mmCIF file of C-alpha atoms in Angstrom:
data_model
loop_
_atom_site.group_PDB
_atom_site.id
_atom_site.type_symbol
_atom_site.label_atom_id
_atom_site.label_comp_id
_atom_site.label_asym_id
_atom_site.label_seq_id
_atom_site.Cartn_x
_atom_site.Cartn_y
_atom_site.Cartn_z
ATOM 1 C CA MET A 10 7.132 -81.100 -24.856
ATOM 2 C CA GLY A 11 10.641 -81.125 -23.439
ATOM 3 C CA PHE A 12 12.054 -80.502 -26.910
ATOM 4 C CA LEU A 13 9.717 -77.562 -27.497
ATOM 5 C CA ARG A 14 10.549 -76.148 -24.091
ATOM 6 C CA LYS A 15 14.228 -76.024 -25.061
ATOM 7 C CA ILE A 16 13.272 -74.060 -28.174
ATOM 8 C CA PHE A 17 10.918 -71.660 -26.413
ATOM 9 C CA LYS A 18 13.032 -71.031 -23.315
ATOM 10 C CA PRO A 19 15.450 -68.572 -24.998
ATOM 11 C CA ILE A 20 12.474 -66.762 -26.538
ATOM 12 C CA SER A 21 10.790 -66.412 -23.142
ATOM 13 C CA LYS A 22 13.994 -64.949 -21.697
ATOM 14 C CA VAL A 23 14.165 -62.337 -24.463
ATOM 15 C CA LEU A 24 10.495 -61.442 -24.060
ATOM 16 C CA ASP A 25 10.967 -61.202 -20.296
ATOM 17 C CA LYS A 26 13.631 -58.575 -20.834
ATOM 18 C CA VAL A 27 12.027 -56.473 -23.577
ATOM 19 C CA ILE A 28 8.405 -56.431 -22.391
ATOM 20 C CA PRO A 29 7.640 -54.230 -19.347
ATOM 21 C CA ASN A 30 6.342 -56.107 -16.316
ATOM 22 C CA GLU A 31 3.309 -53.817 -16.180
ATOM 23 C CA LEU A 32 2.216 -54.992 -19.627
ATOM 24 C CA LYS A 33 2.739 -58.743 -19.150
ATOM 25 C CA PRO A 34 -0.533 -59.505 -17.288
ATOM 26 C CA ALA A 35 -2.528 -57.938 -20.134
ATOM 27 C CA LEU A 36 -0.825 -59.904 -22.917
ATOM 28 C CA PRO A 37 -2.909 -63.110 -22.580
ATOM 29 C CA TYR A 38 -6.073 -61.022 -22.959
ATOM 30 C CA LEU A 39 -4.728 -59.061 -25.922
ATOM 31 C CA ALA A 40 -3.647 -62.330 -27.533
ATOM 32 C CA ALA A 41 -7.028 -63.970 -26.909
ATOM 33 C CA PHE A 42 -8.844 -61.142 -28.700
ATOM 34 C CA ALA A 43 -6.324 -61.116 -31.578
ATOM 35 C CA PRO A 44 -8.311 -63.570 -33.777
ATOM 36 C CA TYR A 45 -11.222 -61.143 -33.707
ATOM 37 C CA MET A 46 -9.271 -57.895 -33.955
ATOM 38 C CA LEU A 47 -6.669 -58.644 -36.659
ATOM 39 C CA PRO A 48 -7.215 -56.730 -39.917
ATOM 40 C CA GLY A 49 -9.074 -58.549 -42.652
ATOM 41 C CA GLY A 50 -6.669 -57.796 -45.503
ATOM 42 C CA GLY A 51 -3.286 -59.095 -46.589
ATOM 43 C CA ILE A 52 -2.157 -62.391 -45.114
ATOM 44 C CA PHE A 53 -4.898 -62.193 -42.491
ATOM 45 C CA ALA A 54 -7.611 -62.705 -45.116
ATOM 46 C CA SER A 55 -6.859 -66.419 -45.428
ATOM 47 C CA MET A 56 -7.479 -69.167 -42.894
ATOM 48 C CA ALA A 57 -3.802 -70.119 -42.784
ATOM 49 C CA GLY A 58 -2.556 -66.559 -42.343
ATOM 50 C CA ARG A 59 -5.101 -65.606 -39.724
ATOM 51 C CA GLY A 60 -4.669 -68.884 -37.855
ATOM 52 C CA PHE A 61 -0.879 -68.497 -37.780
ATOM 53 C CA GLY A 62 -1.098 -64.871 -36.651
ATOM 54 C CA SER A 63 -3.503 -65.719 -33.836
ATOM 55 C CA ALA A 64 -1.386 -68.667 -32.675
ATOM 56 C CA ALA A 65 1.744 -66.485 -32.737
ATOM 57 C CA ALA A 66 0.043 -63.845 -30.584
ATOM 58 C CA ASN A 67 -1.019 -66.546 -28.128
ATOM 59 C CA LEU A 68 2.512 -67.954 -28.006
ATOM 60 C CA VAL A 69 4.005 -64.543 -27.227
ATOM 61 C CA GLY A 70 1.359 -63.938 -24.572
ATOM 62 C CA GLN A 71 2.261 -67.190 -22.823
ATOM 63 C CA LEU A 72 6.048 -66.989 -23.106
ATOM 64 C CA ALA A 73 6.199 -63.374 -21.941
ATOM 65 C CA GLN A 74 4.676 -64.105 -18.544
ATOM 66 C CA GLU A 75 6.805 -63.598 -15.450
ATOM 67 C CA GLY A 76 8.730 -66.741 -14.529
ATOM 68 C CA ASN A 77 7.989 -68.561 -17.781
ATOM 69 C CA GLU A 78 10.844 -70.843 -18.822
ATOM 70 C CA GLY A 79 9.509 -72.065 -22.139
ATOM 71 C CA GLU A 80 6.303 -73.658 -20.847
ATOM 72 C CA VAL A 81 3.431 -73.483 -23.322
ATOM 73 C CA ASN A 82 -0.153 -74.678 -23.010
ATOM 74 C CA PRO A 83 -0.615 -76.535 -26.342
ATOM 75 C CA LEU A 84 -4.411 -76.606 -26.036
ATOM 76 C CA SER A 85 -4.566 -72.829 -25.729
ATOM 77 C CA LEU A 86 -2.236 -72.484 -28.706
ATOM 78 C CA LEU A 87 -4.466 -74.791 -30.766
ATOM 79 C CA LEU A 88 -7.647 -72.962 -29.774
ATOM 80 C CA ALA A 89 -6.115 -69.607 -30.674
ATOM 81 C CA GLY A 90 -5.085 -70.857 -34.099
ATOM 82 C CA ALA A 91 -8.506 -72.405 -34.711
ATOM 83 C CA GLN A 92 -10.338 -69.220 -33.741
ATOM 84 C CA GLY A 93 -8.116 -67.234 -36.064
ATOM 85 C CA ALA A 94 -8.769 -69.626 -38.948
ATOM 86 C CA PHE A 95 -12.525 -69.585 -38.331
ATOM 87 C CA THR A 96 -12.640 -65.769 -38.488
ATOM 88 C CA ALA A 97 -10.867 -65.527 -41.868
ATOM 89 C CA PRO A 98 -12.970 -63.147 -44.006
ATOM 90 C CA GLY A 99 -11.461 -64.075 -47.371
ATOM 91 C CA ASP A 100 -10.671 -61.723 -50.248
ATOM 92 C CA ALA A 101 -12.718 -62.158 -53.421
ATOM 93 C CA SER A 102 -10.419 -59.884 -55.435
ATOM 94 C CA ARG A 103 -7.517 -62.253 -54.772
ATOM 95 C CA GLY A 104 -9.526 -65.449 -55.020
ATOM 96 C CA ILE A 105 -9.208 -66.186 -51.297
ATOM 97 C CA LYS A 106 -12.270 -67.843 -49.781
ATOM 98 C CA SER A 107 -13.565 -67.059 -46.332
ATOM 99 C CA ALA A 108 -13.530 -69.768 -43.685
ATOM 100 C CA SER A 109 -17.255 -70.351 -44.099
ATOM 101 C CA GLU A 110 -16.937 -70.632 -47.903
ATOM 102 C CA THR A 111 -13.997 -73.001 -47.554
ATOM 103 C CA PHE A 112 -15.891 -75.374 -45.283
ATOM 104 C CA ARG A 113 -19.090 -75.277 -47.325
ATOM 105 C CA GLY A 114 -17.137 -75.718 -50.557
ATOM 106 C CA GLY A 115 -15.799 -79.051 -49.322
ATOM 107 C CA ILE A 116 -19.223 -80.559 -48.629
ATOM 108 C CA ASN A 117 -20.128 -83.466 -50.891
ATOM 109 C CA LYS A 118 -23.773 -82.815 -51.705
ATOM 110 C CA GLY A 119 -24.182 -85.954 -53.792
ATOM 111 C CA THR A 120 -25.146 -86.330 -57.442
ATOM 112 C CA PRO A 121 -27.325 -83.627 -59.026
ATOM 113 C CA VAL A 122 -30.511 -85.078 -60.506
ATOM 114 C CA GLU A 123 -32.660 -83.084 -62.895
ATOM 115 C CA ILE A 124 -36.286 -82.521 -61.993
ATOM 116 C CA PRO A 125 -38.333 -82.220 -65.178
ATOM 117 C CA GLY A 126 -40.914 -79.486 -65.379
ATOM 118 C CA GLY A 127 -44.433 -79.886 -66.662
ATOM 119 C CA ASN A 128 -46.075 -78.077 -69.564
ATOM 120 C CA MET A 129 -49.314 -77.360 -67.751
ATOM 121 C CA PRO A 130 -49.888 -74.519 -65.286
ATOM 122 C CA GLY A 131 -49.025 -75.436 -61.709
ATOM 123 C CA GLN A 132 -46.650 -78.231 -62.692
ATOM 124 C CA GLY A 133 -43.525 -76.197 -61.978
ATOM 125 C CA MET A 134 -40.527 -75.210 -64.068
ATOM 126 C CA GLY A 135 -38.275 -78.125 -63.175
ATOM 127 C CA GLY A 136 -34.780 -77.822 -61.718
ATOM 128 C CA PHE A 137 -32.578 -80.307 -59.913
ATOM 129 C CA LYS A 138 -31.966 -81.908 -56.557
ATOM 130 C CA TYR A 139 -29.070 -83.811 -55.014
ATOM 131 C CA ASP A 140 -29.149 -87.585 -54.675
ATOM 132 C CA THR A 141 -27.240 -88.539 -51.512
ATOM 133 C CA SER A 142 -27.852 -92.276 -51.778
ATOM 134 C CA GLY A 143 -24.368 -92.819 -53.188
ATOM 135 C CA LEU A 144 -22.572 -91.146 -50.287
ATOM 136 C CA THR A 145 -20.505 -93.436 -48.085
ATOM 137 C CA GLY A 146 -20.415 -93.307 -44.305
ATOM 138 C CA LEU A 147 -17.074 -91.517 -44.533
ATOM 139 C CA ASP A 148 -18.567 -88.906 -46.875
ATOM 140 C CA LYS A 149 -21.437 -88.298 -44.464
ATOM 141 C CA ALA A 150 -19.074 -87.983 -41.492
ATOM 142 C CA LYS A 151 -16.926 -85.543 -43.457
ATOM 143 C CA ASN A 152 -19.993 -83.516 -44.433
ATOM 144 C CA TYR A 153 -21.079 -83.405 -40.793
ATOM 145 C CA MET A 154 -17.722 -81.993 -39.710
ATOM 146 C CA LEU A 155 -17.598 -79.505 -42.577
ATOM 147 C CA ARG A 156 -21.090 -78.230 -41.780
ATOM 148 C CA GLY A 157 -20.036 -77.885 -38.145
ATOM 149 C CA GLY A 158 -16.947 -75.954 -39.217
ATOM 150 C CA ALA A 159 -19.068 -73.676 -41.403
ATOM 151 C CA LYS A 160 -21.440 -73.015 -38.506
ATOM 152 C CA LEU A 161 -18.557 -72.205 -36.166
ATOM 153 C CA SER A 162 -17.088 -69.921 -38.818
ATOM 154 C CA ASP A 163 -20.393 -68.054 -39.086
ATOM 155 C CA LEU A 164 -20.524 -67.606 -35.309
ATOM 156 C CA ALA A 165 -16.865 -66.548 -35.122
ATOM 157 C CA GLY A 166 -17.361 -64.126 -38.004
ATOM 158 C CA ASP A 167 -20.370 -62.563 -36.272
ATOM 159 C CA ALA A 168 -18.347 -62.215 -33.061
ATOM 160 C CA LYS A 169 -15.502 -60.596 -35.015
ATOM 161 C CA ASP A 170 -17.850 -58.057 -36.575
ATOM 162 C CA ILE A 171 -19.313 -57.171 -33.175
ATOM 163 C CA LEU A 172 -15.962 -56.853 -31.383
ATOM 164 C CA GLN A 173 -14.449 -54.767 -34.163
ATOM 165 C CA ASP A 174 -17.363 -52.342 -34.088
ATOM 166 C CA PRO A 175 -19.197 -52.736 -30.762
ATOM 167 C CA PHE A 176 -20.884 -49.334 -31.107
ATOM 168 C CA ALA A 177 -22.500 -50.107 -34.440
ATOM 169 C CA GLU A 178 -26.214 -49.493 -34.716
ATOM 170 C CA GLY A 179 -28.269 -52.401 -33.407
ATOM 171 C CA VAL A 180 -25.466 -54.040 -31.411
ATOM 172 C CA THR A 181 -26.609 -54.801 -27.869
ATOM 173 C CA LEU A 182 -24.640 -55.233 -24.665
ATOM 174 C CA GLU A 183 -25.724 -58.872 -24.576
ATOM 175 C CA GLN A 184 -24.232 -59.446 -28.031
ATOM 176 C CA ILE A 185 -20.966 -57.773 -27.015
ATOM 177 C CA THR A 186 -20.783 -59.886 -23.864
ATOM 178 C CA SER A 187 -21.510 -63.076 -25.790
ATOM 179 C CA ALA A 188 -18.909 -62.238 -28.458
ATOM 180 C CA GLY A 189 -16.238 -61.559 -25.861
ATOM 181 C CA ALA A 190 -16.986 -64.569 -23.658
ATOM 182 C CA THR A 191 -14.808 -67.078 -25.543
ATOM 183 C CA PRO A 192 -11.614 -64.984 -25.792
ATOM 184 C CA PHE A 193 -11.994 -63.721 -22.221
ATOM 185 C CA SER A 194 -12.388 -67.274 -20.901
ATOM 186 C CA GLN A 195 -9.363 -68.449 -22.861
ATOM 187 C CA ALA A 196 -7.221 -65.585 -21.572
ATOM 188 C CA SER A 197 -8.282 -66.261 -17.992
ATOM 189 C CA GLY A 198 -7.390 -69.915 -18.497
ATOM 190 C CA ASP A 199 -3.931 -68.955 -19.745
ATOM 191 C CA VAL A 200 -3.357 -66.760 -16.697
ATOM 192 C CA ILE A 201 -4.440 -69.564 -14.347
ATOM 193 C CA TYR A 202 -2.275 -72.085 -16.220
ATOM 194 C CA GLY A 203 0.775 -69.817 -15.999
ATOM 195 C CA GLU A 204 0.241 -69.212 -12.288
ATOM 196 C CA ALA A 205 -0.127 -72.952 -11.657
ATOM 197 C CA VAL A 206 3.151 -73.628 -13.468
ATOM 198 C CA ARG A 207 4.929 -70.964 -11.398
ATOM 199 C CA GLN A 208 3.571 -72.334 -8.129
ATOM 200 C CA LYS A 209 4.625 -75.858 -9.115
ATOM 201 C CA LYS A 210 8.160 -74.687 -9.864
ATOM 202 C CA ASP A 211 8.347 -72.725 -6.595
ATOM 203 C CA TYR A 212 7.221 -75.802 -4.672
ATOM 204 C CA GLU A 213 9.769 -78.029 -6.425
ATOM 205 C CA ARG A 214 12.561 -75.559 -5.656
ATOM 206 C CA SER A 215 11.590 -75.246 -2.010
ATOM 207 C CA GLU A 216 11.256 -79.014 -1.694
ATOM 208 C CA ALA A 217 14.674 -79.538 -3.264
ATOM 209 C CA GLN A 218 16.166 -76.980 -0.877
ATOM 210 C CA ARG A 219 14.491 -78.689 2.080
ATOM 211 C CA LEU A 220 15.922 -82.060 1.066
ATOM 212 C CA VAL A 221 19.402 -80.570 0.746
ATOM 213 C CA GLU A 222 19.164 -78.987 4.177
ATOM 214 C CA GLU A 223 17.830 -82.209 5.659
ATOM 215 C CA GLU A 224 20.711 -84.156 4.169
ATOM 216 C CA MET A 225 23.223 -81.653 5.517
ATOM 217 C CA ARG A 226 21.736 -81.920 9.000
ATOM 218 C CA GLN A 227 21.954 -85.707 8.892
ATOM 219 C CA ARG A 228 25.593 -85.557 7.856
ATOM 220 C CA GLY A 229 26.396 -83.010 10.554
#
């Protein structure tokens, strides 16, 4: 993290100068809602593009805070990127799959087995089913994670739709509150993290000053 801090420190200084102090406290909240509010077209249609855009917004929100010297909460950055990726809507005209389609497309369903149909009434028309007996433990674990990712993508997509149009017909206050709970909690966590870092630095500076003064008194 020390290496990254050296990279981010100049950026935080620039942001500190160009962004008004009145706007800085709101940036973590704006960044937290970015995964759900970014447009659905262009680069933001794909998981990679939307994830990168959301992570970038989170990074700016953290580095722009008063007193920041390149400190970044990596967990918050990761969560922001993941939320952005999960809300990717895709673009069928460009062959870009949504996050949900991407996860479900990677599931190994097994080997398709034909089900023969009967010739008599009531015997069905046949079809096929998937035989999962050949799946390894690794395949099953992968499928479990992919299904979980697809479920999270569905939930994130629903939250995105609600937050982008909270006054749509049928949308309730409870749904709006539920959709905004995750980004609001993340933003609040970023604010608390930034304040804790500032207090730690203030304490270290005051402690260093106290030790210097104590040493000077002993020498005098």
